[in-house]
Coordinates of C-alpha atoms and ligand atoms in Angstrom, one line a residue:
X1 CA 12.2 -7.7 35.1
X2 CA 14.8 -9.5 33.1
X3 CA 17.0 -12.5 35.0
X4 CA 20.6 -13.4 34.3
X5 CA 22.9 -16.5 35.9
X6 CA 26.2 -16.1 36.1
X7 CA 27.6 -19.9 36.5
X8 CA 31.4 -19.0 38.4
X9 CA 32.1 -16.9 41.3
X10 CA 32.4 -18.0 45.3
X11 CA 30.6 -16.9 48.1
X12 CA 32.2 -17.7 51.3
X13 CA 30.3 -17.9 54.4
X14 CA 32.0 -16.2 56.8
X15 CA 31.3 -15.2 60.5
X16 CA 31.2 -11.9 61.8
X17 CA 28.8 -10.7 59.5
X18 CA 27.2 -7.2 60.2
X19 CA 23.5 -7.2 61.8
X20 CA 20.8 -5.2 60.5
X21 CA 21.1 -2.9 63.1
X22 CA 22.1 1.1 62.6
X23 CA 24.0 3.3 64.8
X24 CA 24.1 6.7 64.6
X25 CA 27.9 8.1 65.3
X26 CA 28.3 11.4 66.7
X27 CA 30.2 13.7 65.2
X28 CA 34.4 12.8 64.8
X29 CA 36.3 15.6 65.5
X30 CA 38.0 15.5 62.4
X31 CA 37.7 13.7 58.6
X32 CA 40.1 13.2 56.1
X33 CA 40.0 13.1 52.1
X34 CA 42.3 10.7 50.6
X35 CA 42.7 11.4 47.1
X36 CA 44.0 8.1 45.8
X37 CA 41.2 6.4 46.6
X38 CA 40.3 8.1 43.3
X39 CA 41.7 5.8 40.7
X40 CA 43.7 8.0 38.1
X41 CA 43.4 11.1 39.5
X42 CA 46.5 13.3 39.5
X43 CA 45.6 15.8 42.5
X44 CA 46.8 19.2 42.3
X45 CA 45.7 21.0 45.7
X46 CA 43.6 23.8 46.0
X47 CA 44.1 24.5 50.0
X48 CA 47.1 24.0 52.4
X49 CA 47.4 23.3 55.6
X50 CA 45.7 26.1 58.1
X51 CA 43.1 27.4 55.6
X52 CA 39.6 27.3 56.3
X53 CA 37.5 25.5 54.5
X54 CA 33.4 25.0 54.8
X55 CA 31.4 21.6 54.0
X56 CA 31.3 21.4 49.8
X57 CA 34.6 24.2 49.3
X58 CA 37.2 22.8 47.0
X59 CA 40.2 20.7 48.4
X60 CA 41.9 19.7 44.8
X61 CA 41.2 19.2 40.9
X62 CA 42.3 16.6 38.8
X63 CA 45.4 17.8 37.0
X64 CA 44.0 16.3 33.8
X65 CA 41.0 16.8 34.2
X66 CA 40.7 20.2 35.8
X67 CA 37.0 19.9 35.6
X68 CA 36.6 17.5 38.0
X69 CA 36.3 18.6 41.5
X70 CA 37.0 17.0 44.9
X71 CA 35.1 19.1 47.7
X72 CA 35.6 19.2 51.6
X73 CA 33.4 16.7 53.4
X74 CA 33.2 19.0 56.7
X75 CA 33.8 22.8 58.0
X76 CA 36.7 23.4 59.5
X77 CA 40.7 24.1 59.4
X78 CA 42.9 21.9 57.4
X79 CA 45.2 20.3 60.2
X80 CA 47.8 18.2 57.7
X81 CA 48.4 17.4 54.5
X82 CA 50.5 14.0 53.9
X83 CA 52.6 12.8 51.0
X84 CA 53.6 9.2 50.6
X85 CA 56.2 8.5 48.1
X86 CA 57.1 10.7 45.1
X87 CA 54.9 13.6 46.6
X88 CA 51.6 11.5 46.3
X89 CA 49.0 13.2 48.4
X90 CA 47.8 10.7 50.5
X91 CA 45.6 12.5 53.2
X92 CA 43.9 15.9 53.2
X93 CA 42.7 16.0 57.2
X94 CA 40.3 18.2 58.4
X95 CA 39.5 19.7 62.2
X96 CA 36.3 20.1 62.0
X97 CA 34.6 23.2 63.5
X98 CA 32.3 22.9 66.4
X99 CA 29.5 25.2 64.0
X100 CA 30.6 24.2 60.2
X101 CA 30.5 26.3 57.8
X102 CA 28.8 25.2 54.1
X103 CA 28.6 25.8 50.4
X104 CA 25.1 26.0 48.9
X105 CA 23.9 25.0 45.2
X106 CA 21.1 25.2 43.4
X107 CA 18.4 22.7 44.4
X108 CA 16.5 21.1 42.3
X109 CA 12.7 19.8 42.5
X110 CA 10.9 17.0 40.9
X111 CA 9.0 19.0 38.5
X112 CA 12.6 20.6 37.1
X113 CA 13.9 17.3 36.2
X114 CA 11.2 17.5 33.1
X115 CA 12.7 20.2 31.7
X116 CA 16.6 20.0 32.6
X117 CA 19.1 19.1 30.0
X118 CA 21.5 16.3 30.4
X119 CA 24.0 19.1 30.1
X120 CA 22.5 21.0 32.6
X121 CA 22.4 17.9 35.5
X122 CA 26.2 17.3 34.3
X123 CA 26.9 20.3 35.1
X124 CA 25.1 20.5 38.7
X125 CA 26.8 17.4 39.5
X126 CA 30.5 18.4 38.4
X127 CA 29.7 21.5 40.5
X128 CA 28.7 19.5 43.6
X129 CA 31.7 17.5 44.0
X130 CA 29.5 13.9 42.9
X131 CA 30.5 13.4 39.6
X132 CA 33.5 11.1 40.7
X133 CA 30.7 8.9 41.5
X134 CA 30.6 7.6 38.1
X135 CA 32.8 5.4 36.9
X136 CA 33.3 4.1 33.4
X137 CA 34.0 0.3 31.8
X138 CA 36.3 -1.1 31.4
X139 CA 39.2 1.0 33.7
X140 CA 36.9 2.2 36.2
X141 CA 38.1 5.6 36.0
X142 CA 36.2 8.2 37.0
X143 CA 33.4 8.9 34.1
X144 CA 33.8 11.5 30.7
X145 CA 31.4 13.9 31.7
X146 CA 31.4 15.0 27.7
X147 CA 30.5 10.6 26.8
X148 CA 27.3 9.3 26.4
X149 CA 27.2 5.9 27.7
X150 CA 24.7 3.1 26.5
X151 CA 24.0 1.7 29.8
X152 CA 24.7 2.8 33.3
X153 CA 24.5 -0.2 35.7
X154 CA 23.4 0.4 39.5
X155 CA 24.5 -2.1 41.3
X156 CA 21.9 -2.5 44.7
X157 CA 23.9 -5.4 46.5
X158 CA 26.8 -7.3 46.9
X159 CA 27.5 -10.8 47.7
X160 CA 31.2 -9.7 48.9
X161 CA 31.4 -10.5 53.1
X162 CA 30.6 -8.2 55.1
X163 CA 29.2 -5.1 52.3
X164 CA 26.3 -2.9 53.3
X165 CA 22.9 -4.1 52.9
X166 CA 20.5 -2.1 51.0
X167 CA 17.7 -2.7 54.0
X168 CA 20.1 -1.0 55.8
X169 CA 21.4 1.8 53.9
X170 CA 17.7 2.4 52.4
X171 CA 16.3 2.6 55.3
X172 CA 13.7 5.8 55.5
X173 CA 15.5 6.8 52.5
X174 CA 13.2 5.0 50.0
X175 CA 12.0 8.3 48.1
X176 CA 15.1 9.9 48.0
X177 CA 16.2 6.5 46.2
X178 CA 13.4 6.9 44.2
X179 CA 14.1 10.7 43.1
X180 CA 17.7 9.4 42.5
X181 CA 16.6 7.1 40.3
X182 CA 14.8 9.4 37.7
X183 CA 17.9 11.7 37.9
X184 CA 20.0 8.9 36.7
X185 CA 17.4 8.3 33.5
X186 CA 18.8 11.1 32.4
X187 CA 22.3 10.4 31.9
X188 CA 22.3 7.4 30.2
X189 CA 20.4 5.0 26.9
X190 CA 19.5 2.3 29.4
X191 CA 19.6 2.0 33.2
X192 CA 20.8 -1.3 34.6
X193 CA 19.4 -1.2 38.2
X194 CA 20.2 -4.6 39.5
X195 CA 19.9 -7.0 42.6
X196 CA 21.1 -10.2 43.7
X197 CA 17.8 -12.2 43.8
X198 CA 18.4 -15.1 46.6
X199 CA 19.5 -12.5 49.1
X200 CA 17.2 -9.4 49.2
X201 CA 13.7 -9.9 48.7
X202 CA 13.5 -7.0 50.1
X203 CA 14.8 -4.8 46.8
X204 CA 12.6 -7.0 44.9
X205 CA 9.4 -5.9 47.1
X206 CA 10.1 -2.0 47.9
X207 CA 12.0 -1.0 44.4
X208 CA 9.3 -2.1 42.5
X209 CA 9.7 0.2 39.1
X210 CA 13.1 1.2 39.9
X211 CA 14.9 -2.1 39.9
X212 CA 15.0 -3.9 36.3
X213 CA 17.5 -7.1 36.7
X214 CA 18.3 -9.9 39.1
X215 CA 21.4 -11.5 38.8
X216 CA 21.6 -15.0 39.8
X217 CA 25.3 -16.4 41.0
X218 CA 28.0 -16.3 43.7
X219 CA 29.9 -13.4 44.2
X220 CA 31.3 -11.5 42.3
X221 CA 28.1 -11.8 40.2
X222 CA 26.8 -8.3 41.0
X223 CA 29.8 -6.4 39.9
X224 CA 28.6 -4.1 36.8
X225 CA 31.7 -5.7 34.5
X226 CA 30.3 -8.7 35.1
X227 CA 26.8 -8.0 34.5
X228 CA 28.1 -5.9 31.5
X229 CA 30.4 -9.0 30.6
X230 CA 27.4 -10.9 30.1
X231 CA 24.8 -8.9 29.1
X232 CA 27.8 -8.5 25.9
X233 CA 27.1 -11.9 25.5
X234 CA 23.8 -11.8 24.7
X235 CA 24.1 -8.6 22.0
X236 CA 24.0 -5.9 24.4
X237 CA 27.1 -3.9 23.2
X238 CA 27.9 -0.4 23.8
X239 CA 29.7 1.8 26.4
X240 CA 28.8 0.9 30.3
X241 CA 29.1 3.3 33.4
X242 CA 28.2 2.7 37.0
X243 CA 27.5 3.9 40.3
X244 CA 26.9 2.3 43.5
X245 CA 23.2 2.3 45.2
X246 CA 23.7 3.7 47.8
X247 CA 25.4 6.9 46.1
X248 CA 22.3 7.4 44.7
X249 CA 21.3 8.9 48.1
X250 CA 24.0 10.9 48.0
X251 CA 23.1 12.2 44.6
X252 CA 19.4 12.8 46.1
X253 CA 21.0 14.9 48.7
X254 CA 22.7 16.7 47.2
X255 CA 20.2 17.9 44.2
X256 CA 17.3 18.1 46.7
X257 CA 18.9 20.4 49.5
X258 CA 21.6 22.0 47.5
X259 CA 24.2 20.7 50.0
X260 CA 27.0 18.4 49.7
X261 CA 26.0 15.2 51.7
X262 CA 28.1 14.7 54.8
X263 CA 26.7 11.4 55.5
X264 CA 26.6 7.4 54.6
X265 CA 26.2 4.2 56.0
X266 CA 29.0 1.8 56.5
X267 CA 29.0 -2.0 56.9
X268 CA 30.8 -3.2 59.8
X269 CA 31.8 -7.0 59.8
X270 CA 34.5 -9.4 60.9
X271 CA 35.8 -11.8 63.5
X272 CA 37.9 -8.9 65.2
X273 CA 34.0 -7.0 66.0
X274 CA 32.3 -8.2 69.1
X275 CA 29.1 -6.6 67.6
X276 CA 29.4 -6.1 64.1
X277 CA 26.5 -4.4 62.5
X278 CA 25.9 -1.1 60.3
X279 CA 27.3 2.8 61.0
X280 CA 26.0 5.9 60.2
X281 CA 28.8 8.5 60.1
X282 CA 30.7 11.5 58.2
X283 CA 32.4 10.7 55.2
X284 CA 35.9 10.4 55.3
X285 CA 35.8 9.7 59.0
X286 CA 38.4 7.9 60.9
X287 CA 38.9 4.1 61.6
X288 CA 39.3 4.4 64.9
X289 CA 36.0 6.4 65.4
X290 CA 33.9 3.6 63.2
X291 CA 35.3 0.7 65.3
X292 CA 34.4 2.3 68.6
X293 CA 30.8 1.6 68.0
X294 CA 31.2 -2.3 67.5
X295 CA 33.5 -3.1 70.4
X296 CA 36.5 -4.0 68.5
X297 CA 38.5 -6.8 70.0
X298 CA 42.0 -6.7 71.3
X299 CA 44.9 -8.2 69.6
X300 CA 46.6 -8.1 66.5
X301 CA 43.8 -6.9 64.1
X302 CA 43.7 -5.7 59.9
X303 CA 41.5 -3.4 59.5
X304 CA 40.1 -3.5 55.6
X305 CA 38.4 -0.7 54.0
X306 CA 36.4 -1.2 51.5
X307 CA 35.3 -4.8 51.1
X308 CA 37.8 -8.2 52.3
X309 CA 38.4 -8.9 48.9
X310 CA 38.9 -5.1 47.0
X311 CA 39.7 -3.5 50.0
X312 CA 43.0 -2.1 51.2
X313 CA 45.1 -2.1 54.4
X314 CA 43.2 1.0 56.3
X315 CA 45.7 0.4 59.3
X316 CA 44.5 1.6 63.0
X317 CA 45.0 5.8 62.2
X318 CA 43.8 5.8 58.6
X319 CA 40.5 7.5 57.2
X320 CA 37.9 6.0 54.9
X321 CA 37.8 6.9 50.9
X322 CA 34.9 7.9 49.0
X323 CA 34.4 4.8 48.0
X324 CA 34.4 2.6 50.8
X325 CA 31.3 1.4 52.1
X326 CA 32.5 -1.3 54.2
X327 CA 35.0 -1.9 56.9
X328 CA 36.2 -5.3 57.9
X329 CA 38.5 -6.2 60.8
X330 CA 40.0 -9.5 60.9
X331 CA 42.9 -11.7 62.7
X332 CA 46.6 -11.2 60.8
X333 CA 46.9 -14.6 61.9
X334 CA 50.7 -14.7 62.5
X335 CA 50.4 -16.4 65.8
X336 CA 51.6 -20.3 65.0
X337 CA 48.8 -22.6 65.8
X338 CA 50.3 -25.4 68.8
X339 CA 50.6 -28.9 66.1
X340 CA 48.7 -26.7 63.4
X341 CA 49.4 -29.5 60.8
X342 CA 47.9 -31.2 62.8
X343 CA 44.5 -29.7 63.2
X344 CA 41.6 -30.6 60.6
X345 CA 40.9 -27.3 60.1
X346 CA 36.8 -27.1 61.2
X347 CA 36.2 -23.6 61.4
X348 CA 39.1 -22.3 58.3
X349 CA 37.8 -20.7 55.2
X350 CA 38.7 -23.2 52.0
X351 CA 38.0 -22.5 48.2
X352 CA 40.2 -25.8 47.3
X353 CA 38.7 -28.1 50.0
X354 CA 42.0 -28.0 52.2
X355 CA 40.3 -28.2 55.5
X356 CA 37.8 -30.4 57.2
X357 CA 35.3 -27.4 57.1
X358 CA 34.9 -28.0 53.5
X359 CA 32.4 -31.0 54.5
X360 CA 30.3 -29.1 56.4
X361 CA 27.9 -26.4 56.2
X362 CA 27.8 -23.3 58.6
X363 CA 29.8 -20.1 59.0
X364 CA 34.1 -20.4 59.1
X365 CA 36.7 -18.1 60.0
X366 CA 39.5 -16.0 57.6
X367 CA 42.4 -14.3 58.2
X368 CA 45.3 -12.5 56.8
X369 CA 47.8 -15.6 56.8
X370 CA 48.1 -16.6 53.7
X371 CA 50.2 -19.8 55.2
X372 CA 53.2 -19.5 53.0
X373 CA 55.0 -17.7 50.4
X374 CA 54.3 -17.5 46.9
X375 CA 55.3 -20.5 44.4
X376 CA 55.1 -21.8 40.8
X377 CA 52.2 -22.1 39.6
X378 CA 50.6 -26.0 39.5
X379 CA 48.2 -25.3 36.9
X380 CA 45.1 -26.7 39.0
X381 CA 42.8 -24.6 37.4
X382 CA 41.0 -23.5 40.5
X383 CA 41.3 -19.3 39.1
X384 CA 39.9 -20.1 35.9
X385 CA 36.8 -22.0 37.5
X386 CA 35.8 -19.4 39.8
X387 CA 36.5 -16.9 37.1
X388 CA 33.3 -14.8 36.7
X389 CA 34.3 -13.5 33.4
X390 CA 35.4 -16.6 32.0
X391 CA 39.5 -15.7 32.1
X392 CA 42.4 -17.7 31.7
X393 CA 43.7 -16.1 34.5
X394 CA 47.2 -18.8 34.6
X395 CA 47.4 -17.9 31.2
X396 CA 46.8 -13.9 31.4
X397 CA 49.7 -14.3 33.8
X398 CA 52.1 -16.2 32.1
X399 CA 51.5 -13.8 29.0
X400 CA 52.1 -10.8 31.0
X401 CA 55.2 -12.1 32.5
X402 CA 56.1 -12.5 28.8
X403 CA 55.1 -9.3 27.9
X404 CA 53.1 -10.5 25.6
X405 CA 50.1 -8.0 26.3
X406 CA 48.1 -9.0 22.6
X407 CA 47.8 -12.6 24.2
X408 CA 47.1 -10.9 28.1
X409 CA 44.5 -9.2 26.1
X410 CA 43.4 -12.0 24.0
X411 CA 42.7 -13.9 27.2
X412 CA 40.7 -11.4 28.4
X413 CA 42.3 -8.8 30.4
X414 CA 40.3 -6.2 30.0
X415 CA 37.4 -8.0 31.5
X416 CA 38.9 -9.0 34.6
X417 CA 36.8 -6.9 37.4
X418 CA 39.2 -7.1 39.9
X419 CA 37.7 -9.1 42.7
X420 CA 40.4 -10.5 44.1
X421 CA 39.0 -14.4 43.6
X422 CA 41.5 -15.7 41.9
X423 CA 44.5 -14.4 44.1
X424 CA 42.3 -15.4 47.0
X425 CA 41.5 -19.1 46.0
X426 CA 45.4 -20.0 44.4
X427 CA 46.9 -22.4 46.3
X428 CA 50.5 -21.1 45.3
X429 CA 49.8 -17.5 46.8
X430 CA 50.2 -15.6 43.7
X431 CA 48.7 -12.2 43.5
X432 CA 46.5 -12.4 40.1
X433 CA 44.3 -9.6 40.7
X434 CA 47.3 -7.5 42.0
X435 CA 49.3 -8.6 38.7
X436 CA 46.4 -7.9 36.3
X437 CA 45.6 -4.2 38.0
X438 CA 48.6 -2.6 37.3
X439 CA 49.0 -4.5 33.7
X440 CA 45.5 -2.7 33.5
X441 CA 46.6 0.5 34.9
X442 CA 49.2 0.8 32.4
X443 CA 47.2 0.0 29.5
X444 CA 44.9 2.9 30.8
X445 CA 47.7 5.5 31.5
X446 CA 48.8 4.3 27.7
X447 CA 46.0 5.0 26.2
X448 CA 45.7 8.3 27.6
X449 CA 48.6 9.6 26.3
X450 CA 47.5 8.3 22.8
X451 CA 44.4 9.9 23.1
Ligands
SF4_501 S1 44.9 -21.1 41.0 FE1 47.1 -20.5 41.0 S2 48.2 -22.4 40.8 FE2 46.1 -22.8 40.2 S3 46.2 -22.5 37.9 FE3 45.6 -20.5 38.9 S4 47.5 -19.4 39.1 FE4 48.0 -21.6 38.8
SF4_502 S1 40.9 -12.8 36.7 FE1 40.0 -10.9 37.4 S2 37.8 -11.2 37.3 FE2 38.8 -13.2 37.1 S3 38.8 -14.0 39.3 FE3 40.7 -12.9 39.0 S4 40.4 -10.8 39.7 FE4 38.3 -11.8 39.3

C-alpha cells in the first residue's frame, strides 16, 4: 500500500451532510438522458420522439466518434426531445413502460476473464453502452478505446461535501466490486485504486487487495489529476485514465448479467434536506423524484447535480447525467440579512477567515450568494495556496486574458482539475475554474482538429 500527501486543498465542514442510510426509490415514471453531461460529445440521434425503445437500445452516437454508444437507461416511449441553443440536445426523456422491455449481451464469468483479450472486453464494453465511463488525462474526455494507458486511477472517495460514500454505495455489493476490479486489470499497465485514508477505514478494512494507495490531504486530494499530478512528481510518467468507484458496479453488472445497469446510488446532502442521506434509484431519473425521499424544504432552493463544487444548476424539472453521483440542495441566499454587516457571521462558510466562524470548530452553512459582484483581482494569493496542483491560478488568468496561452500553459493549465477551489475561495468573485475550463476546452477541440 503506497501513501501520498497532498499539502493544498480545503475541506469545508459543512452541514447537511448525507447519513449512512439507503432508501430504495420506486420506480419514476419517466428518466431522461442528457447528452452534454458527456464532455465533447457531438450527439447525432438515433431515435425521435414516439419510438420505442427497450432498457440498453441506442439513443445517439457520437458524431466523431461513431463508435461510441449512448444506450437507453429504461423501456419505454420517447416522450420529448429538447434542444437548448444552436440545436444542442439537451434532454432525451423517456416514459417508461409499466413491463420494460431490454437488450441482452453476452455475459461473462470469472473463469472467461483468463482468456479474454483486452480487445475483446473493449469491445463488450463499447457494445454495452459503459465505455463513456472512462475518461482520459488531462481533458477528461471520454477514453480512446484504440490507447493504451499506463495507469488507470479509481478513485473510491471524495472529500467534496456531500459525495457518496463508498459504505454506502458498496454496500452488499462487495464481490461485484471485487469482479470489477480484475476486469479493470485488464485495460490498463497499472491500476491506481485509491482512498482517502482519515475518512474511510472502512475501504482500508474490506478492499483489502483491491485498493493500492491512500491519499493523504483536503479536498480535492482524491481527484485522479491530482493523484496523477503527483504521482508525475515522483517519476511516474505516462498516459492516465480514470473511472469512478462506484462505476465499477456498474461495469460488474453489466458483464455478469449481460444487462445494461438501471441502477446507482446517489448522495443526498444540503441545508435545503430535512433528512439528507443516500438514494437508490434509476439512472437519469428526475430531481424532483430524488428529493421526495429526503423531505426537501420549502423556500427558494438550488438544486446542484453532481457535487457543490463541479456540479451544475440541475433546476427543480431537470434529470440527473451519467455522471452525477451526488445531489446537493442549498439556500440561493438572496433574501438580505436584517443589519447583515452587522452580524459576525457564526454559522457562514469562510476560506479567507471573513466570519467569526473561522474561530471555531463545528459544522457552517453555504449558499449560493456569492455577496457581490466580481472585481479586480487583489492578488492575496488565497487560489494559489489552496491550489492542489500547485497553479498560479492569478497568473493563468491574467495570461489568458492576454492570450498568451504558452504562459497559461506554462503556469500550468493543463493540470488544473477543475474543482472549483479557487473560484470558490477568491474574495473578488472571479470565476477561475469557469475561465480555465473553456481555455481547456478549446485547447482540446484544437487539438482535435490537428490530429
Ligand atoms: S484569490 Fe482571487 S483575488 Fe486572490 S489572487 Fe487569486 S484571483 Fe486574485
Ligand atoms: S486552478 Fe484548477 S486545480 Fe487549481 S484550485 Fe483552481 S480549479 Fe482547482
Amino acid at each position: 500500500m503506497k501513501t501520498l500527501f497532498i499539502p493544498n486543498g480545503h475541506t469545508p465542514d459543512l452541514r447537511g451532510s448525507p447519513e449512512l442510510r439507503i432508501i430504495q426509490l420506486p420506480r419514476p415514471s419517466s428518466l431522461a438522458v442528457v447528452p452534454s453531461a458527456f464532455p465533447f460529445v457531438k450527439p447525432r440521434l438515433q431515435v425521435r420522439e414516439g419510438d420505442r425503445v427497450s432498457l440498453g437500445s441506442p439513443l445517439f452516437e457520437d458524431k466523431r466518434r461513431p463508435e461510441l454508444r449512448f444506450l437507453s437507461p429504461g423501456g419505454g416511449v420517447i416522450e420529448t426531445i429538447t434542444f437548448g441553443p444552436r440545436r444542442i440536445v439537451t434532454a432525451i426523456v423517456i416514459r417508461l413502460d409499466e413491463k420494460e422491455e431490454r437488450e441482452f449481451f453476452p455475459p461473462l464469468e470469472d473463469k472467461d476473464l483468463e482468456t479474454l483479450t483486452r480487445e475483446e472486453l473493449v469491445e463488450h464494453l463499447v457494445k454495452g453502452g459503459l465505455w463513456p465511463l472512462f475518461r482520459s488525462l488531462p481533458f477528461r474526455a471520454i477514453a480512446d478505446t484504440k490507447e493504451l494507458p499506463d495507469t488507470l486511477y479509481v478513485r473510491m472517495d471524495s472529500h467534496q461535501p456531500f459525495s457518496p460514500m463508498p459504505e454506502a454505495y458498496l454496500q452488499g455489493h462487495l464481490e461485484a466490486f471485487r469482479f470489477g476490479i480484475r476486469v479493470l486489470k485488464k485495460l490498463a499497465g497499472q491500476l491506481v485504486a485509491y482512498t482517502c485514508a482519515e475518512q474511510h477505514s472502512f475501504v482500508l478494512n474490506e478492499c483489502q487487495g483491491m485498493v493500492n494507495h491512500t491519499v493523504f490531504g483536503r479536498y480535492p486530494a482524491q481527484d485522479p489529476g491530482v493523484v496523477h499530478y503527483h504521482l508525475r512528481k515522483k517519476g511516474n510518467t505516462g498516459k492516465g485514465w480514470f473511472i469512478a468507484g462506484e462505476d465499477i458496479l456498474l461495469i460488474a453488472h453489466l458483464l455478469e448479467t449481460g444487462t445494461y445497469p438501471g441502477e446507482r446510488t446517489y448522495a443526498m446532502g444540503g441545508t435545503g434536506l430535512a433528512a439528507p442521506c443516500h438514494v437508490r434509484t434509476r439512472f437519469g431519473a428526475p430531481i424532483s423524484h430524488l428529493l421526495g425521499a429526503c423531505d426537501p424544504l420549502k423556500g427558494t432552493f438550488r438544486n446542484i447535480a453532481g457535487g457543490l463544487f463541479t456540479g451544475r444548476n440541475a433546476g427543480q424539472e431537470g434529470f440527473m447525467g451519467m455522471y452525477e453521483t451526488g445531489l446537493t440542495r442549498i439556500p440561493e441566499g438572496k433574501e438580505k440579512e436584517y443589519f447583515g454587516f452587522l452580524r459576525p457571521g457564526l454559522t457562514k462558510n469562510t476560506v479567507s477567515r471573513t466570519f467569526l466562524s473561522a474561530l471555531f470548530n463545528g459544522p457552517s452553512s453555504v449558499d449560493c450568494n456569492t455577496h457581490g459582484e466580481e472585481r479586480a483581482c487583489i492578488n492575496c494569493g488565497t487560489c494559489t495556496r489552496l491550489c492542489p496542483v500547485e497553479m498560479l491560478p492569478q497568473f493563468t488568468m491574467k495570461a489568458l486574458h492576454a492570450d498568451a496561452i504558452e504562459e497559461a500553459l506554462a503556469h500550468g493549465l493543463l493540470d488544473c482539475v477543475q474543482c472549483g477551489l479557487c473560484a470558490y475561495a477568491c474574495p473578488s468573485k472571479i470565476d477561475l475554474s469557469g475561465i480555465f475550463r473553456s481555455a481547456r476546452e478549446k485547447l482540446y477541440q484544437e487539438q482535435q482538429k490537428g490530429a
